[in-house]
Short mmCIF file of C-alpha atoms in Angstrom, two decimals:
data_model
loop_
_atom_site.label_atom_id
_atom_site.label_comp_id
_atom_site.label_asym_id
_atom_site.label_seq_id
_atom_site.Cartn_x
_atom_site.Cartn_y
_atom_site.Cartn_z
CA MET A 108 20.72 32.17 36.19
CA ILE A 109 21.58 29.37 33.75
CA THR A 110 25.06 27.97 34.14
CA ASP A 111 27.35 26.97 31.27
CA ALA A 112 27.08 23.33 32.36
CA LYS A 113 23.48 23.32 31.14
CA LEU A 114 24.19 24.95 27.78
CA LEU A 115 25.06 23.19 24.53
CA THR A 116 26.66 24.42 21.32
CA THR A 117 24.67 24.11 18.10
CA GLY A 118 26.73 21.05 17.20
CA GLN A 119 26.06 19.40 20.56
CA ALA A 120 22.38 20.30 20.33
CA ALA A 121 22.18 18.78 16.85
CA LYS A 122 23.68 15.54 18.12
CA TYR A 123 21.33 15.56 21.11
CA CYS A 124 18.28 15.88 18.81
CA SER A 125 19.69 13.70 16.00
CA VAL A 126 19.36 16.51 13.46
CA THR A 127 21.85 18.67 11.57
CA PRO A 128 23.41 21.88 12.99
CA ASP A 129 21.65 23.77 10.18
CA THR A 130 18.30 22.52 11.49
CA ILE A 131 19.15 23.78 14.98
CA LEU A 132 19.99 27.20 13.52
CA LYS A 133 16.70 27.25 11.58
CA TRP A 134 14.80 26.50 14.79
CA ILE A 135 16.62 29.32 16.57
CA ARG A 136 16.09 31.85 13.78
CA SER A 137 12.39 31.01 13.52
CA GLY A 138 11.94 31.46 17.28
CA PHE A 139 10.96 27.81 17.74
CA LEU A 140 14.03 27.09 19.90
CA PRO A 141 15.25 29.60 22.52
CA ALA A 142 18.99 30.29 22.52
CA HIS A 143 21.54 32.49 24.22
CA ARG A 144 24.44 34.38 22.67
CA THR A 145 28.00 34.27 23.97
CA ALA A 146 30.26 37.32 23.97
CA GLY A 147 31.72 35.99 20.73
CA GLY A 148 28.29 35.81 19.10
CA HIS A 149 27.89 32.03 19.23
CA HIS A 150 24.61 30.35 20.10
CA ARG A 151 24.20 28.32 23.29
CA ILE A 152 21.08 26.21 23.91
CA ASP A 153 19.68 25.11 27.25
CA VAL A 154 19.23 21.32 27.21
CA ARG A 155 15.89 21.79 28.97
CA ASP A 156 14.64 23.79 25.99
CA LEU A 157 15.70 20.93 23.71
CA ASP A 158 13.77 18.45 25.83
CA GLN A 159 10.74 20.73 25.59
CA VAL A 160 10.75 20.96 21.79
CA LEU A 161 11.28 17.22 21.46
CA ARG A 162 8.09 16.44 23.34
CA PRO A 163 5.33 15.21 21.00
CA ILE A 164 2.95 17.79 22.52
CA SER A 165 4.94 20.50 20.74
CA LEU A 166 4.21 19.10 17.30
CA PRO A 167 1.25 21.26 16.19
CA GLN A 168 3.78 23.72 14.76
CA ILE A 169 4.78 21.11 12.15
CA SER A 170 3.05 18.52 10.04
CA PRO A 171 1.31 16.02 12.31
CA ILE A 172 2.68 12.54 12.83
CA LYS A 173 0.31 10.08 11.26
CA THR A 174 -0.03 6.70 12.92
CA VAL A 175 -1.52 3.46 11.74
CA LEU A 176 -2.06 1.02 14.59
CA LYS A 177 -4.23 -2.05 14.84
CA PRO A 178 -6.60 -2.18 17.84
CA THR A 179 -4.67 -4.97 19.54
CA PRO A 180 -2.58 -5.38 22.74
CA ARG A 181 0.41 -4.15 20.70
CA GLN A 182 -0.82 -0.60 21.30
CA ARG A 183 0.11 -0.68 24.98
CA PRO A 184 2.71 1.98 25.82
CA PHE A 185 6.22 0.63 25.43
CA LYS A 186 8.28 0.23 28.60
CA TYR A 187 11.94 -0.57 28.99
CA CYS A 188 12.71 -3.62 31.08
CA TRP A 189 14.06 -1.48 33.95
CA GLU A 190 10.83 0.55 33.95
CA PHE A 191 8.77 -2.63 33.96
CA ASN A 192 10.75 -4.37 36.71
CA GLY A 193 10.91 -1.33 38.98
CA GLU A 194 7.31 -0.25 38.38
CA GLY A 195 8.49 3.28 37.62
CA GLU A 196 11.51 3.27 39.94
CA LEU A 197 15.06 2.48 38.84
CA LEU A 198 16.26 -0.53 40.81
CA GLU A 199 19.87 -0.64 41.96
CA GLU A 200 20.57 -3.89 40.14
CA CYS A 201 19.23 -2.37 36.92
CA GLN A 202 21.66 0.57 37.16
CA ASN A 203 24.57 -1.87 36.91
CA CYS A 204 23.05 -3.87 34.06
CA ALA A 205 24.48 -3.57 30.54
CA VAL A 206 20.95 -3.27 29.12
CA TYR A 207 20.27 -0.10 31.13
CA GLN A 208 23.72 1.36 30.50
CA MET A 209 23.24 0.85 26.74
CA ARG A 210 19.62 2.14 26.95
CA ALA A 211 18.76 -0.87 24.80
CA GLN A 212 15.16 -0.98 23.65
CA ARG A 213 14.71 -4.71 24.06
CA CYS A 214 16.81 -6.58 26.59
CA TYR A 215 16.37 -9.92 24.85
CA GLU A 216 18.19 -8.57 21.79
CA VAL A 217 21.17 -7.68 23.96
CA VAL A 218 21.17 -11.23 25.33
CA ARG A 219 21.41 -12.55 21.76
CA LEU A 220 24.42 -10.32 21.11
CA ALA A 221 26.19 -11.25 24.35
CA PRO A 222 28.34 -14.10 22.92
CA GLU A 223 29.77 -11.84 20.20
CA ALA A 224 30.13 -8.77 22.41
CA GLY A 225 32.05 -10.60 25.12
CA PRO A 226 31.10 -10.78 28.79
CA LEU A 227 28.24 -8.41 29.56
CA LYS A 228 26.98 -7.72 33.06
CA LEU A 229 23.29 -8.52 32.97
CA CYS A 230 21.19 -8.35 36.13
CA CYS A 231 18.73 -10.96 34.85
CA ASP A 232 19.83 -14.58 35.11
CA SER A 233 16.58 -16.21 33.97
CA SER A 234 15.74 -17.25 30.43
CA CYS A 235 13.68 -14.91 28.26
CA GLN A 236 10.93 -17.50 27.94
CA ASP A 237 10.48 -17.44 31.74
CA CYS A 238 10.43 -13.63 31.94
CA ASP A 239 7.15 -11.72 32.46
CA TYR A 240 8.55 -8.69 30.63
CA TYR A 241 9.52 -10.74 27.57
CA ARG A 242 6.08 -12.34 27.39
CA VAL A 243 4.48 -8.89 27.30
CA VAL A 244 6.84 -6.96 25.02
CA HIS A 245 7.67 -9.50 22.33
CA LYS A 246 3.95 -9.67 21.45
CA GLN A 247 3.66 -5.94 20.84
CA GLY A 248 4.73 -6.26 17.23
CA VAL A 249 7.35 -4.57 15.11
CA ASN A 250 7.56 -0.76 15.10
CA VAL A 251 8.21 0.84 11.72
CA LEU A 252 8.88 4.54 11.14
CA VAL A 253 8.45 5.82 7.58
CA VAL A 254 10.03 9.18 6.73
CA SER A 255 8.68 10.57 3.45
CA ASP A 256 7.28 13.86 2.15
CA ASP A 257 5.55 12.15 -0.76
CA GLY A 258 1.91 12.61 0.23
CA GLN A 259 0.53 10.29 -2.42
CA LEU A 260 2.90 7.48 -1.43
CA THR A 261 2.19 7.99 2.27
CA GLU A 262 -1.57 7.82 1.69
CA ALA A 263 -1.18 4.54 -0.20
CA LEU A 264 1.04 3.10 2.52
CA GLN A 265 -1.45 4.05 5.22
CA LYS A 266 -4.19 2.08 3.47
CA GLN A 267 -1.90 -0.93 2.97
CA ALA A 268 -0.72 -0.85 6.59
CA GLU A 269 -4.17 -1.88 7.80
CA GLU A 270 -3.56 -5.32 6.32
CA HIS A 271 -0.21 -5.93 8.05
CA GLU A 272 0.73 -6.81 11.61
CA TYR A 273 3.02 -3.85 12.20
CA ASN A 274 2.87 -0.63 14.18
CA ILE A 275 3.61 2.06 11.60
CA GLU A 276 4.14 5.79 12.03
CA PHE A 277 4.64 8.30 9.22
CA THR A 278 6.62 11.54 9.44
CA ASP A 279 7.47 13.96 6.66
CA CYS A 280 10.51 15.89 7.88
CA GLU A 281 13.69 15.58 9.90
CA TYR A 282 12.32 17.26 13.01
CA ALA A 283 9.14 15.17 13.10
CA CYS A 284 11.29 12.07 12.73
CA SER A 285 13.44 12.98 15.75
CA ALA A 286 10.42 13.97 17.84
CA ALA A 287 8.57 10.74 17.01
CA ILE A 288 11.45 8.66 18.31
CA SER A 289 10.95 10.18 21.76
CA SER A 290 7.74 8.20 22.18
CA PHE A 291 7.81 5.66 19.34
CA ARG A 292 10.91 3.47 19.32
CA PRO A 293 11.18 2.02 15.81
CA ASP A 294 12.72 -1.37 15.09
CA PHE A 295 12.92 -0.36 11.42
CA ALA A 296 13.08 3.11 9.85
CA VAL A 297 12.36 3.59 6.15
CA VAL A 298 13.85 6.79 4.72
CA ASP A 299 12.45 7.90 1.37
CA CYS A 300 14.79 9.75 -0.98
CA SER A 301 11.85 11.94 -1.98
CA LEU A 302 13.27 14.17 0.78
CA GLY A 303 16.34 14.77 -1.38
CA SER A 304 19.54 12.78 -1.62
CA GLN A 305 21.58 14.84 0.85
CA LEU A 306 18.90 15.13 3.53
CA SER A 307 18.02 11.44 3.19
CA GLN A 308 21.64 10.49 3.79
CA GLU A 309 21.82 12.75 6.83
CA ILE A 310 18.64 11.27 8.30
CA CYS A 311 19.95 7.74 7.74
CA HIS A 312 23.16 8.65 9.56
CA HIS A 313 21.36 10.32 12.47
CA LEU A 314 18.98 7.40 12.88
CA ASN A 315 21.87 4.96 12.89
CA GLN A 316 23.72 7.04 15.51
CA ASP A 317 20.72 7.92 17.70
CA PRO A 318 21.39 6.53 21.21
CA ARG A 319 17.65 6.22 21.83
CA ILE A 320 17.34 3.47 19.20
CA PRO A 321 20.66 1.56 19.22
CA PHE A 322 19.23 -1.47 17.39
CA VAL A 323 17.23 0.26 14.67
CA ARG A 324 17.59 -1.06 11.12
CA VAL A 325 17.51 1.71 8.53
CA VAL A 326 16.05 1.00 5.08
CA LEU A 327 16.70 3.49 2.27
CA ALA A 328 14.13 3.87 -0.53
CA ALA A 329 15.08 5.44 -3.87
CA SER A 330 14.30 5.21 -7.56
CA GLU A 331 16.41 2.92 -9.70
CA GLY A 332 19.84 4.41 -10.35
CA GLU A 333 19.42 7.10 -7.67
CA PHE A 334 20.61 5.28 -4.56
CA PRO A 335 23.21 7.37 -2.69
CA THR A 336 26.39 5.37 -2.12
CA SER A 337 27.93 7.41 0.69
CA CYS A 338 25.56 6.09 3.38
CA GLU A 339 25.99 2.35 2.84
CA LYS A 340 27.41 1.88 6.34
CA ASP A 341 24.30 3.46 7.87
CA ILE A 342 21.65 1.35 6.16
CA PHE A 343 20.44 -2.20 6.61
CA ALA A 344 18.72 -2.60 3.23
CA ARG A 345 17.59 -0.76 0.13
CA ILE A 346 14.22 -0.86 -1.58
CA GLN A 347 13.09 0.74 -4.80
CA ARG A 348 10.49 3.48 -4.78
CA PRO A 349 7.61 3.69 -5.12
CA PHE A 350 7.54 1.02 -2.43
CA SER A 351 4.75 -0.80 -0.64
CA VAL A 352 4.20 -2.05 2.90
CA GLN A 353 4.82 -5.52 1.49
CA ASP A 354 8.31 -4.39 0.44
CA ILE A 355 8.90 -3.27 4.04
CA ALA A 356 7.50 -6.59 5.29
CA ASP A 357 9.97 -8.46 3.07
CA CYS A 358 12.85 -6.53 4.69
CA ILE A 359 11.55 -7.35 8.15
CA GLU A 360 11.13 -11.01 7.26
CA GLY A 361 14.65 -11.08 5.83
CA ALA A 362 16.03 -9.57 9.03
CA SER A 363 14.17 -12.14 11.13
CA LYS A 364 15.58 -15.02 9.07
CA LYS A 365 19.08 -13.58 9.37
CA THR A 366 18.74 -13.31 13.15
CA SER A 367 17.44 -16.88 13.38
CA ASN A 368 20.37 -18.20 11.33
CA GLU A 369 22.86 -16.34 13.53
CA GLU A 370 21.32 -17.91 16.63
#
């Protein structure tokens, strides 16, 4: 029998999956997500069922995630530093490290933030340049997630992506976006307002708050005069649609220059 400790409310489940409560209810009503009813008629969701639907293997029920990757070493599966150092086992020193506790995607970014964030307990006392993990991961390229339901734009971006040194994935809905993050940790996420102003704002907010990608930079794309203003705190930059991969590259280059200046 499932105990209450393993059950989440629709609000908690939405936060867990980085989607809206309405999306959770849609999944329940469609039969995609199992749920239990309380005596008061409220839904309760087993966290194990949420983990199951978030697995990429469950995606045939929705539009497929389209990926554009160059056949280079950047395609190697991403590993966190604690996975790399422990060869699959969590080392004791890693458990006490700020990088693990933050679930930070790239430890060397946390090191850069350390002076501003105050004293952080890091288990690694060597420089990044002397680290085997850094030498492997920092060559894997920048991950970019594009969220758009504009098929014509997506097709054009896919063709352009072949000429750029980025790992790019395309998703066309909120659920596919959340599921993709489980295996593809984006450094940048481009949200296209073709999804609708309200939904685009919600996706921007969820991406910015998703604990799986604490350092993601969210870029909002909209037509001139149609940029939502209520999500400014959740976005890193804005670009005008229809946009190109070069527009995304300019954002990435701008972010790199900003980081270099701060260092």
